[in-house]
PDB file of C-alpha atoms and ligand atoms in Angstrom:
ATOM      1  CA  UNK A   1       0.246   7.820 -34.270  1.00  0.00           C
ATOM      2  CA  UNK A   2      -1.503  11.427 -33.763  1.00  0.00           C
ATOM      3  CA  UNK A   3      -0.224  13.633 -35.693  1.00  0.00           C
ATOM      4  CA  UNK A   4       1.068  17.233 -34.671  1.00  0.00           C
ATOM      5  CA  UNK A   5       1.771  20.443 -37.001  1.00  0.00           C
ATOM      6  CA  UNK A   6       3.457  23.015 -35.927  1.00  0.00           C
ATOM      7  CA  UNK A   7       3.364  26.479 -38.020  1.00  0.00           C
ATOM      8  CA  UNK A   8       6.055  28.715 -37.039  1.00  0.00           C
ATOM      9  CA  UNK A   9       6.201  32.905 -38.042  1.00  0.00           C
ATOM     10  CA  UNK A  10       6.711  35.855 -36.661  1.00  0.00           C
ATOM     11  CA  UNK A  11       3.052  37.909 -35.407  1.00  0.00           C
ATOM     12  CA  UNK A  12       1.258  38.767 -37.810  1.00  0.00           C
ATOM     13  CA  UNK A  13       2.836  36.341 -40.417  1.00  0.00           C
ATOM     14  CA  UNK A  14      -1.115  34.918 -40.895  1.00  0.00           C
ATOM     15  CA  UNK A  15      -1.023  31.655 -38.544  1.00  0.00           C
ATOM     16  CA  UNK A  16      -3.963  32.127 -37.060  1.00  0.00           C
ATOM     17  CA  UNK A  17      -5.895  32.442 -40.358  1.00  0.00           C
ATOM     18  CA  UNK A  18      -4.199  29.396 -41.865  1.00  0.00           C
ATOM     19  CA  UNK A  19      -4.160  27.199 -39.068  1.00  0.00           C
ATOM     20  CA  UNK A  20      -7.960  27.203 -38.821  1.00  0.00           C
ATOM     21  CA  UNK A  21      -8.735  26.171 -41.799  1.00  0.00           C
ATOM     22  CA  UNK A  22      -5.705  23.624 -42.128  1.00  0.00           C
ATOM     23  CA  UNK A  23      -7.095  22.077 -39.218  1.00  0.00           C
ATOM     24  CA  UNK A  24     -10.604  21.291 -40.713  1.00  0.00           C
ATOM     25  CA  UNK A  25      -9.068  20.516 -43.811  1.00  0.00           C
ATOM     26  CA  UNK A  26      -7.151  17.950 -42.039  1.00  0.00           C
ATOM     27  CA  UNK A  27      -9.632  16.834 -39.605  1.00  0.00           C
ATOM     28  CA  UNK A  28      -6.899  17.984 -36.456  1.00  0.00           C
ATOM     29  CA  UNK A  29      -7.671  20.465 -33.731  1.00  0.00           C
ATOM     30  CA  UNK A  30      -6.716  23.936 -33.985  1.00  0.00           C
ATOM     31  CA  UNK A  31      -4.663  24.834 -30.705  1.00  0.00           C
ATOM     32  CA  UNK A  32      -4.046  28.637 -30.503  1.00  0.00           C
ATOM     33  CA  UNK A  33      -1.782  29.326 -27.212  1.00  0.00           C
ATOM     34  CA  UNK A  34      -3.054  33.490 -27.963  1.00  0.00           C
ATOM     35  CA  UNK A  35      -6.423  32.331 -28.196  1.00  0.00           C
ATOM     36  CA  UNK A  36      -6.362  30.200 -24.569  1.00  0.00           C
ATOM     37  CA  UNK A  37      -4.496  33.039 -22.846  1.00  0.00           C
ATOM     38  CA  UNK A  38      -7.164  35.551 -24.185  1.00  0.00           C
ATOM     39  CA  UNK A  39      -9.969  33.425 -23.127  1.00  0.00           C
ATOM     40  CA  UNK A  40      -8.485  32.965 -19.464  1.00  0.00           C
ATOM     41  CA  UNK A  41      -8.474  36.528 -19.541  1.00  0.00           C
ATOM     42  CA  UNK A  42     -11.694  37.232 -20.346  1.00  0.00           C
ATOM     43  CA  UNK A  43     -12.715  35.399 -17.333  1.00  0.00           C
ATOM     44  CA  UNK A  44      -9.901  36.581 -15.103  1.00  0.00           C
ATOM     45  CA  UNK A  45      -8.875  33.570 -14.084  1.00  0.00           C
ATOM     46  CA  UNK A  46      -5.401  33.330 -12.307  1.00  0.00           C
ATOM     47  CA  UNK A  47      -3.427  31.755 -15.641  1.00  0.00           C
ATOM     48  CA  UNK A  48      -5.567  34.916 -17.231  1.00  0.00           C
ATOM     49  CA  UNK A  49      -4.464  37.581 -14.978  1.00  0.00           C
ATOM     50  CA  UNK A  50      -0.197  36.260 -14.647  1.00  0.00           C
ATOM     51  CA  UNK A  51      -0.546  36.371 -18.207  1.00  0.00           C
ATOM     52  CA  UNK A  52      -1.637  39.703 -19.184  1.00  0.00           C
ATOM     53  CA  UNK A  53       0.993  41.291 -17.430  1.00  0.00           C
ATOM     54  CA  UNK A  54       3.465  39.634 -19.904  1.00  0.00           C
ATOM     55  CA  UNK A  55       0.626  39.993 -23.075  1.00  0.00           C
ATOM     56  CA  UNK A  56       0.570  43.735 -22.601  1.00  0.00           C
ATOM     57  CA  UNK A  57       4.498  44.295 -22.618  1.00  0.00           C
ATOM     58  CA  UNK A  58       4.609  42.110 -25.894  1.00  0.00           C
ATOM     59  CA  UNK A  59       6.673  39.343 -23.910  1.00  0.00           C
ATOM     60  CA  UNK A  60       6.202  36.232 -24.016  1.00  0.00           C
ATOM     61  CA  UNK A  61       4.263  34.006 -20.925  1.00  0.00           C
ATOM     62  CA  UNK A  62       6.943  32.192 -18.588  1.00  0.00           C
ATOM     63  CA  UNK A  63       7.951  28.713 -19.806  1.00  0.00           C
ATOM     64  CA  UNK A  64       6.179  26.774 -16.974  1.00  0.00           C
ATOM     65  CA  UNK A  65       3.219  28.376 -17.392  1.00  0.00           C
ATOM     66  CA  UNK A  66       2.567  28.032 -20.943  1.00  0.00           C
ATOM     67  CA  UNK A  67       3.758  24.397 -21.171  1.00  0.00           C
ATOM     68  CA  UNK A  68       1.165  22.760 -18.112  1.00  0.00           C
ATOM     69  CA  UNK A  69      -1.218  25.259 -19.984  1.00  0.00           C
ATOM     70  CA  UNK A  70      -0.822  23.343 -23.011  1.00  0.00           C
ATOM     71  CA  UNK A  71      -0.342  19.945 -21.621  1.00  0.00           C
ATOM     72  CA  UNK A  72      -3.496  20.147 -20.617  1.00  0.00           C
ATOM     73  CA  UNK A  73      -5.145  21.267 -23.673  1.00  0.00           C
ATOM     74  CA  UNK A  74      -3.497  18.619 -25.545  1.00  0.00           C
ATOM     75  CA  UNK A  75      -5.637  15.995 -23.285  1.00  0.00           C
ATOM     76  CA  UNK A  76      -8.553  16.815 -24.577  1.00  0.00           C
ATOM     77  CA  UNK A  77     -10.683  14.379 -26.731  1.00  0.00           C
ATOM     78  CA  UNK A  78     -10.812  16.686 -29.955  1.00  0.00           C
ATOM     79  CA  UNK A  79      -7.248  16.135 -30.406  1.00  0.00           C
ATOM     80  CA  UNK A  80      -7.228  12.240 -30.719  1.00  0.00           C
ATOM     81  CA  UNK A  81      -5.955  12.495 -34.112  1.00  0.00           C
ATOM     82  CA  UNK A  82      -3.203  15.642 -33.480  1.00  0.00           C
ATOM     83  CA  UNK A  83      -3.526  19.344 -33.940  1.00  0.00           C
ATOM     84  CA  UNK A  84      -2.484  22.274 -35.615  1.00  0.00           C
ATOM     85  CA  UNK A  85      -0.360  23.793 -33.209  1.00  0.00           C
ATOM     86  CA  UNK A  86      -0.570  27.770 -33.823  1.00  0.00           C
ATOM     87  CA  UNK A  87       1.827  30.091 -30.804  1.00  0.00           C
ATOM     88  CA  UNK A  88       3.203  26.979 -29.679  1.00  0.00           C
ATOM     89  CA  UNK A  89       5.799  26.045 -29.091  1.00  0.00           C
ATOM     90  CA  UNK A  90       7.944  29.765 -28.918  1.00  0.00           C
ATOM     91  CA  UNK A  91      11.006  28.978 -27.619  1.00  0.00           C
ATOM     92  CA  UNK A  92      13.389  25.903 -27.374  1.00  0.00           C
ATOM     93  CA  UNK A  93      12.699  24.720 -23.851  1.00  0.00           C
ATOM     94  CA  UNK A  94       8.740  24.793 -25.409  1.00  0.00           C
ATOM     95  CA  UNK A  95       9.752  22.798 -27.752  1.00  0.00           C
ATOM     96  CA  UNK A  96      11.784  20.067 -25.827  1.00  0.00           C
ATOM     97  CA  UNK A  97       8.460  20.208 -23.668  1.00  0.00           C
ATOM     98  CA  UNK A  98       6.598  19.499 -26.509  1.00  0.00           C
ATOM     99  CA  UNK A  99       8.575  16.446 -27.622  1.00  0.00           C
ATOM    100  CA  UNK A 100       8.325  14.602 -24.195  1.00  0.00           C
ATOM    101  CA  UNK A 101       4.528  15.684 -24.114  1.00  0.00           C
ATOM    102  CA  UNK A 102       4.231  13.674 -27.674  1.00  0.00           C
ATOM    103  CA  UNK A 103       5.815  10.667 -26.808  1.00  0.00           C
ATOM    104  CA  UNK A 104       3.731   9.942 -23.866  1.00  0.00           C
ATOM    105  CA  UNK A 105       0.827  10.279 -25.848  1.00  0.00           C
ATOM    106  CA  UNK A 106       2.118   8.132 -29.141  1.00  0.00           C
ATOM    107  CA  UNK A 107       2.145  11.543 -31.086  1.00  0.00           C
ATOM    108  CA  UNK A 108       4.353  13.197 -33.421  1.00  0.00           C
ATOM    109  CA  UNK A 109       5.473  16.558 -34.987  1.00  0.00           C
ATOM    110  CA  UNK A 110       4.788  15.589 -39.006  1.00  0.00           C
ATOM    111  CA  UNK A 111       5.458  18.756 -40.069  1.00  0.00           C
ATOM    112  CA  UNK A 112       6.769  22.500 -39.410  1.00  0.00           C
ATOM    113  CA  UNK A 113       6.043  25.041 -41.705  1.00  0.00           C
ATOM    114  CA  UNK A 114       7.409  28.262 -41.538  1.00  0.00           C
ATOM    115  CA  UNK A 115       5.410  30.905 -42.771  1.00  0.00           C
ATOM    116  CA  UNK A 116       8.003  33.898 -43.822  1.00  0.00           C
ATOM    117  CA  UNK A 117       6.753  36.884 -43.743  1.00  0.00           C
ATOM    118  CA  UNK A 118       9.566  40.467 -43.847  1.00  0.00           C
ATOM    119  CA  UNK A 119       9.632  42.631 -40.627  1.00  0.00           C
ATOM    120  CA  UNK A 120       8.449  45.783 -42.956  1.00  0.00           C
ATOM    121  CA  UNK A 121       4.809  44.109 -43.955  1.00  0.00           C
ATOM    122  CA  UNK A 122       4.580  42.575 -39.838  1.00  0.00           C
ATOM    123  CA  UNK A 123       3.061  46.515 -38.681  1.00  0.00           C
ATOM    124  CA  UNK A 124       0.586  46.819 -41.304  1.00  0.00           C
ATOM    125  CA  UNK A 125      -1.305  43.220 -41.006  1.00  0.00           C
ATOM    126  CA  UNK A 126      -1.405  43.763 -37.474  1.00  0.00           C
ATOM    127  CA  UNK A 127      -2.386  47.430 -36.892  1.00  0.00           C
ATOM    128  CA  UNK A 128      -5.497  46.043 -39.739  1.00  0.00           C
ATOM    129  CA  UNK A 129      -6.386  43.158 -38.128  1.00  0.00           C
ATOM    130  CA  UNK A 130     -10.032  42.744 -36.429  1.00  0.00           C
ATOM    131  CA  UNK A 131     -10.366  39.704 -34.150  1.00  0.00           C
ATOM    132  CA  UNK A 132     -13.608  37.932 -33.403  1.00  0.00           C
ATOM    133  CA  UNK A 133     -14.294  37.994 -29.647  1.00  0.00           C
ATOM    134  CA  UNK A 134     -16.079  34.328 -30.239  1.00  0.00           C
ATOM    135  CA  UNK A 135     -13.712  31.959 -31.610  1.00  0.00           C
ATOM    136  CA  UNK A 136     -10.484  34.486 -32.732  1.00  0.00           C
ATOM    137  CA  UNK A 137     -11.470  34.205 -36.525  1.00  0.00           C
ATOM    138  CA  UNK A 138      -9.257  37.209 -37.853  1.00  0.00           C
ATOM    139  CA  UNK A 139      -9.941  39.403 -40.812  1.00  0.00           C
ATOM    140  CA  UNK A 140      -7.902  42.727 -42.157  1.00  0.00           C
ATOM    141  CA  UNK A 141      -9.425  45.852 -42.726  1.00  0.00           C
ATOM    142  CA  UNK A 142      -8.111  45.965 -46.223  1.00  0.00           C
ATOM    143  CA  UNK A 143      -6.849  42.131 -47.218  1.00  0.00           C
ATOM    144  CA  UNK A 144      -9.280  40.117 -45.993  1.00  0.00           C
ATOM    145  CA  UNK A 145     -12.600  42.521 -44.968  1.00  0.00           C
ATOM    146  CA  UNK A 146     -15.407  41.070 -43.401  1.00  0.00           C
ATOM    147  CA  UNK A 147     -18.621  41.840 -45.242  1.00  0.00           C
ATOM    148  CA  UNK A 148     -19.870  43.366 -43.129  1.00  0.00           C
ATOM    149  CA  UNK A 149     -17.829  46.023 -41.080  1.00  0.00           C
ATOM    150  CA  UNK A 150     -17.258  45.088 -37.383  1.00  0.00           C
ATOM    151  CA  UNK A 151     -19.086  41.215 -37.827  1.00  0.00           C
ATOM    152  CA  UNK A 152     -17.536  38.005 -38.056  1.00  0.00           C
ATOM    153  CA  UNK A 153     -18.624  36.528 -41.289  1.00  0.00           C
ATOM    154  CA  UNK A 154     -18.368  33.015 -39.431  1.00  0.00           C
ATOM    155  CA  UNK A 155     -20.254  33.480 -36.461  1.00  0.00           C
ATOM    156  CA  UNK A 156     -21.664  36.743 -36.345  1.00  0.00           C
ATOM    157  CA  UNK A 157     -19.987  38.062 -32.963  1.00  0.00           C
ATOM    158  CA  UNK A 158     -17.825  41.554 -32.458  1.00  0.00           C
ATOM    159  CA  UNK A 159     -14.786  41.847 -34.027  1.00  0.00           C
ATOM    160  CA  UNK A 160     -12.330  44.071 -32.124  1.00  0.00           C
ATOM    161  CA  UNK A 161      -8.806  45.531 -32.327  1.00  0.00           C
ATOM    162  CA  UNK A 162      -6.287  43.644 -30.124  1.00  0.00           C
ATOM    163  CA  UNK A 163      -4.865  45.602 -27.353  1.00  0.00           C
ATOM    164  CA  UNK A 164      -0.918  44.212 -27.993  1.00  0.00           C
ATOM    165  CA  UNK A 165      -2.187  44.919 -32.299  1.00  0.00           C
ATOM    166  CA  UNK A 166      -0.909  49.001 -31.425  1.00  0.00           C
ATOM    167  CA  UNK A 167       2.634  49.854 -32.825  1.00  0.00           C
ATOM    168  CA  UNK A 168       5.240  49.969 -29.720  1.00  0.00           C
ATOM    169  CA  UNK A 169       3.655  46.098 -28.458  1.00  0.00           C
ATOM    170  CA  UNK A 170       4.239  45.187 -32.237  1.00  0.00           C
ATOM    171  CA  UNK A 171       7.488  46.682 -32.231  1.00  0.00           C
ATOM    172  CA  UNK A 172       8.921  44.431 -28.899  1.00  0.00           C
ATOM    173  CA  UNK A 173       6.594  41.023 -30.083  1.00  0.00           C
ATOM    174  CA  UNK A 174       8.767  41.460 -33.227  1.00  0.00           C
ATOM    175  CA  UNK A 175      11.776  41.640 -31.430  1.00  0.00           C
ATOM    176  CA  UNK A 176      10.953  38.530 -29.122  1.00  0.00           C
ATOM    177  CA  UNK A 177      10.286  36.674 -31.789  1.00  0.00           C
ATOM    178  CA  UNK A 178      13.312  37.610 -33.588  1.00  0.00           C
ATOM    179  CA  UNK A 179      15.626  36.814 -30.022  1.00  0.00           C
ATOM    180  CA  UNK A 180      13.519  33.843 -28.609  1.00  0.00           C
ATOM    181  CA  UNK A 181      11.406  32.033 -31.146  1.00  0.00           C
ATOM    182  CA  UNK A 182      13.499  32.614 -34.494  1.00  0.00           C
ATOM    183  CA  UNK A 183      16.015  29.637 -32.436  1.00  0.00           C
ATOM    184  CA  UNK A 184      12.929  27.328 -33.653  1.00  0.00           C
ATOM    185  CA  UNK A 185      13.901  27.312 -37.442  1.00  0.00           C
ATOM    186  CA  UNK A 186      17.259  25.950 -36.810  1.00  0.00           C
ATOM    187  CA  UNK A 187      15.651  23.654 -34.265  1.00  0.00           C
ATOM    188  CA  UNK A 188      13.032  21.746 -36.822  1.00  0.00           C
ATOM    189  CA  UNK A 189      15.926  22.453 -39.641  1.00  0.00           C
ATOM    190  CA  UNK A 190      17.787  19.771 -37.887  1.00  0.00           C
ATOM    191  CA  UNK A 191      15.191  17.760 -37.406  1.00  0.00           C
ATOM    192  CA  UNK A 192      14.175  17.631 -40.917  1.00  0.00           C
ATOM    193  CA  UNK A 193      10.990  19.193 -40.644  1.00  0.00           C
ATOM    194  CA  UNK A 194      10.812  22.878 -41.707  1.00  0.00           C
ATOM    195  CA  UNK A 195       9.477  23.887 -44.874  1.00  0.00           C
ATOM    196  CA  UNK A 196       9.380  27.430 -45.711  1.00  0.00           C
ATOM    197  CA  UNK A 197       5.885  29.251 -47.228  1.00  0.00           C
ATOM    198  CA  UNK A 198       6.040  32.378 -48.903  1.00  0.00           C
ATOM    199  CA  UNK A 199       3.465  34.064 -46.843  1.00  0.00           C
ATOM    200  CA  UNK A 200       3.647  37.505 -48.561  1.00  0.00           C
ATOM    201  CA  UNK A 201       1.310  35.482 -50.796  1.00  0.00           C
ATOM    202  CA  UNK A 202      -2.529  35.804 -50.928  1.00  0.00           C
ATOM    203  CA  UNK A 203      -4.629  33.979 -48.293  1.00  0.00           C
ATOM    204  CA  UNK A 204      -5.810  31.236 -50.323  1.00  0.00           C
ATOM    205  CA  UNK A 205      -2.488  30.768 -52.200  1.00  0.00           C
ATOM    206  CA  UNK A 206      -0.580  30.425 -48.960  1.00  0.00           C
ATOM    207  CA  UNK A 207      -2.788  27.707 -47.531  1.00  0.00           C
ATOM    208  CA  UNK A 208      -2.822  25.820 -51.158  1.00  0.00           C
ATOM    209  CA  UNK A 209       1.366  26.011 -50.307  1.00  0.00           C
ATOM    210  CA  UNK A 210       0.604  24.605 -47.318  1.00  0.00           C
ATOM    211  CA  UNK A 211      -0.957  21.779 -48.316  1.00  0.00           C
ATOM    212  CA  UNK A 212       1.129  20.544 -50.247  1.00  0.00           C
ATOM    213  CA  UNK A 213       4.149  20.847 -48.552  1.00  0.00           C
ATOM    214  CA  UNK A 214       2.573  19.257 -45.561  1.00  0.00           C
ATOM    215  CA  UNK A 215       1.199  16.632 -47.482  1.00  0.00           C
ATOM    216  CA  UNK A 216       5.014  16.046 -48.813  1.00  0.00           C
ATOM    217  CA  UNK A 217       5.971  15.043 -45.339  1.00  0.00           C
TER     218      UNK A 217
HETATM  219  P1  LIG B   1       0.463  36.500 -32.663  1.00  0.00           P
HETATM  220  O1  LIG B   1      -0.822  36.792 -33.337  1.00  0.00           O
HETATM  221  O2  LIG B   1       1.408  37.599 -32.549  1.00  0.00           O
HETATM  222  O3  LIG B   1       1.144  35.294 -33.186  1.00  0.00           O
HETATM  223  P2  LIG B   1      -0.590  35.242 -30.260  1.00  0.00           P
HETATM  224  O4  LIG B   1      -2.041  35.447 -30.198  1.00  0.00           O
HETATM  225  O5  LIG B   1      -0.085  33.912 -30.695  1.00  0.00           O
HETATM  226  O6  LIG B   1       0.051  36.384 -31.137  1.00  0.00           O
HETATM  227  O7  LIG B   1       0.056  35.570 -28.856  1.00  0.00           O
HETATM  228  C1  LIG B   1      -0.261  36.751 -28.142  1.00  0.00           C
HETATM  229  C2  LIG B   1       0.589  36.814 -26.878  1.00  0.00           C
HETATM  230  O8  LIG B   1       0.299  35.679 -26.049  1.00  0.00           O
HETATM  231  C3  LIG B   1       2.090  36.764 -27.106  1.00  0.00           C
HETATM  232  O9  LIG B   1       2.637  38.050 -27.391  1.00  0.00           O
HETATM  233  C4  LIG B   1       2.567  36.225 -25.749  1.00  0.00           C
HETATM  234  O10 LIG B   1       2.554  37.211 -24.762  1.00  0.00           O
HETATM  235  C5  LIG B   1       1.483  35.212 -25.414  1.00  0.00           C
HETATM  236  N1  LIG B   1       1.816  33.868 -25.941  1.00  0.00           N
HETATM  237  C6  LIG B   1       1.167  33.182 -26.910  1.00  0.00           C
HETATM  238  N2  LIG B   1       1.738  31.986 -27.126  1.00  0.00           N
HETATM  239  C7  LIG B   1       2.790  31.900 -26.268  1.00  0.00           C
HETATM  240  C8  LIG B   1       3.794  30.922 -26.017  1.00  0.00           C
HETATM  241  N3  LIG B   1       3.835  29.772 -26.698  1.00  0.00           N
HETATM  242  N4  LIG B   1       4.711  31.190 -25.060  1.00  0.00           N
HETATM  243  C9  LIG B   1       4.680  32.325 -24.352  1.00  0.00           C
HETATM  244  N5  LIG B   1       3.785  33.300 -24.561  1.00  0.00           N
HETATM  245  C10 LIG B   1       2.831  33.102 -25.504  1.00  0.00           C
HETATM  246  P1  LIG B   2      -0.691  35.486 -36.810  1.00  0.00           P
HETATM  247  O1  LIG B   2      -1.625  34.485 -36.186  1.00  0.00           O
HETATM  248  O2  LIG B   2       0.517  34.848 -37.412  1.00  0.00           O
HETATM  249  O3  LIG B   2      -0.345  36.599 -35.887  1.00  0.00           O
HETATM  250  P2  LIG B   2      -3.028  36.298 -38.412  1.00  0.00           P
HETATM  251  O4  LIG B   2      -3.501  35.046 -39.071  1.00  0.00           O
HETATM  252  O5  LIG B   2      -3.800  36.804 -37.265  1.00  0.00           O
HETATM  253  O6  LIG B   2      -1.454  36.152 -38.032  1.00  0.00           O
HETATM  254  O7  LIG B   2      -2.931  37.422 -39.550  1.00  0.00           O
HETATM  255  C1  LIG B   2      -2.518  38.755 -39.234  1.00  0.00           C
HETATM  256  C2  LIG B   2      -3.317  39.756 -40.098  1.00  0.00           C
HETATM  257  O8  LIG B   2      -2.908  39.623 -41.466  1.00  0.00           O
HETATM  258  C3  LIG B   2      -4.828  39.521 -40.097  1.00  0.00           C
HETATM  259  O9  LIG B   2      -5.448  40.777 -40.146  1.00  0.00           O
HETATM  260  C4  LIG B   2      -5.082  38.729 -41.371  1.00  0.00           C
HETATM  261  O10 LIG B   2      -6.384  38.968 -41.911  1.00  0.00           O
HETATM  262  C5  LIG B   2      -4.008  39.243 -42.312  1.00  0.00           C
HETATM  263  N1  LIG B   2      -3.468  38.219 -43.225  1.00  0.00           N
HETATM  264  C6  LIG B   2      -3.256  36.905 -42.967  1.00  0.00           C
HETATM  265  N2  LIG B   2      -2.726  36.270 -44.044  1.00  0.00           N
HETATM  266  C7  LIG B   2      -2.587  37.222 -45.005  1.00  0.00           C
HETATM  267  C8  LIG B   2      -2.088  37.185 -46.358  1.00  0.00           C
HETATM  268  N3  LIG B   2      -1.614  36.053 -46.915  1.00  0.00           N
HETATM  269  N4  LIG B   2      -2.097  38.340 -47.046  1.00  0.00           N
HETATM  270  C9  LIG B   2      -2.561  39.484 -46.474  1.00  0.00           C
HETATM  271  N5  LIG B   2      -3.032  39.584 -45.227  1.00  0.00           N
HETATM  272  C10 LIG B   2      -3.053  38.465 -44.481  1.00  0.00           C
END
């Protein structure tokens, strides 16, 4: 059976930065819906260009969209022992997607943590955070600097400011979260697989939490 984590938090909650290295702890692949949309539109495809118009409101991508998007990715030979699944799924019809996606290819969700972050700390990871145009490492211009300024430690590229990182787009990605996603937690609740992390925590602390709650399951 492959085996599928989901991490669930509201933007900026620090999924990204744990779900990478979770993933090569675990041997998984790392499956960032952000990251795919971002690299589709770097290279203004068609999925790229339908889906900035929704990225720079702060909504989320239609349903449809982001499911195929993701049924694809999850056909990919990296994932042939299950993935960290980090933006996805985001709302409840993603979710039941998700499930009959899984069963078709003998996987299962082990695991969902929920990495809790408060509303109040949300604005001030995200208006620090520095992406790396390569691979989407993240860093923080005061938790987590790179060493040096505007260079990804890991792989040397750019690191840049996120277009939907500026106040107002926080403000309404909070609030979709908070309308359409937040449905999740009593969704894997039920199914007996939410844990919840303190992620107010520091970096390594939070993934060390991880862990072992994962490895509970
Ligand atoms: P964050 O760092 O806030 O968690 P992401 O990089 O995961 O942000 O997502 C950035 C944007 O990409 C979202 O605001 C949304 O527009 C779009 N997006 C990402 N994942 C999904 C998804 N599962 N469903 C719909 N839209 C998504
Ligand atoms: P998400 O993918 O949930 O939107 P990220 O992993 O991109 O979140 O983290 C958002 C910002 O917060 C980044 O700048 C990151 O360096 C920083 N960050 C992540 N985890 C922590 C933490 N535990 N403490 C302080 N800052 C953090």
């Amino acid at each position: 059976m492959r085996k599928f984590i989901v991490l669930l938090g509201p933007p900026g909650a620090g999924k990204g930065t744990q779900a990478k290295m979770l993933a090569e702890k675990l041997a998984l692949a790392h499956i960032s819906s952000g990251d795919i949309f971002r690299e589709n539109l770097k290279t203004q495809t068609d999925l790229g260009k339908l889906a900035q118009i929704y990225i720079d409101r702060g909504d989320l991508v239609p349903d449809d969209v982001t499911i195929a998007m993701i049924e694809a990715r999850l056909q990919k030979p990296d994932c042939s022992n299950g993935a960290v699944l980090d933006g996805f799924p985001r709302t409840p019809a993603q979710a039941d997607a998700l499930k009959e996606m899984l069963k078709k290819l003998e996987g299962e969700v082990v695991s969902v943590p929920f990495i809790n972050v408060p509303a109040e700390v949300l604005v001030e990871r995200l208006s620090g955070r520095w992406s790396c145009r390569a691979q989407g490492h993240v860093f923080h211009s005061v938790n987590n600097p790179p060493k040096t300024e505007g260079i990804c430690d890991l792989d040397g590229s750019e690191l840049y400011q996120r277009d939907d990182d500026k106040p107002e787009t926080v403000k309404r990605r909070i609030h979709v979260y908070g309308e359409q996603t937040a449905p999740l937690l009593d969704y894997y609740t039920k199914a007996g697989l939410l844990v919840e992390i303190d992620g107010t925590r520091e970096i390594d602390q939070v993934a060390f939490d991880l862990l072992k709650a994962i490895k509970r399951n």
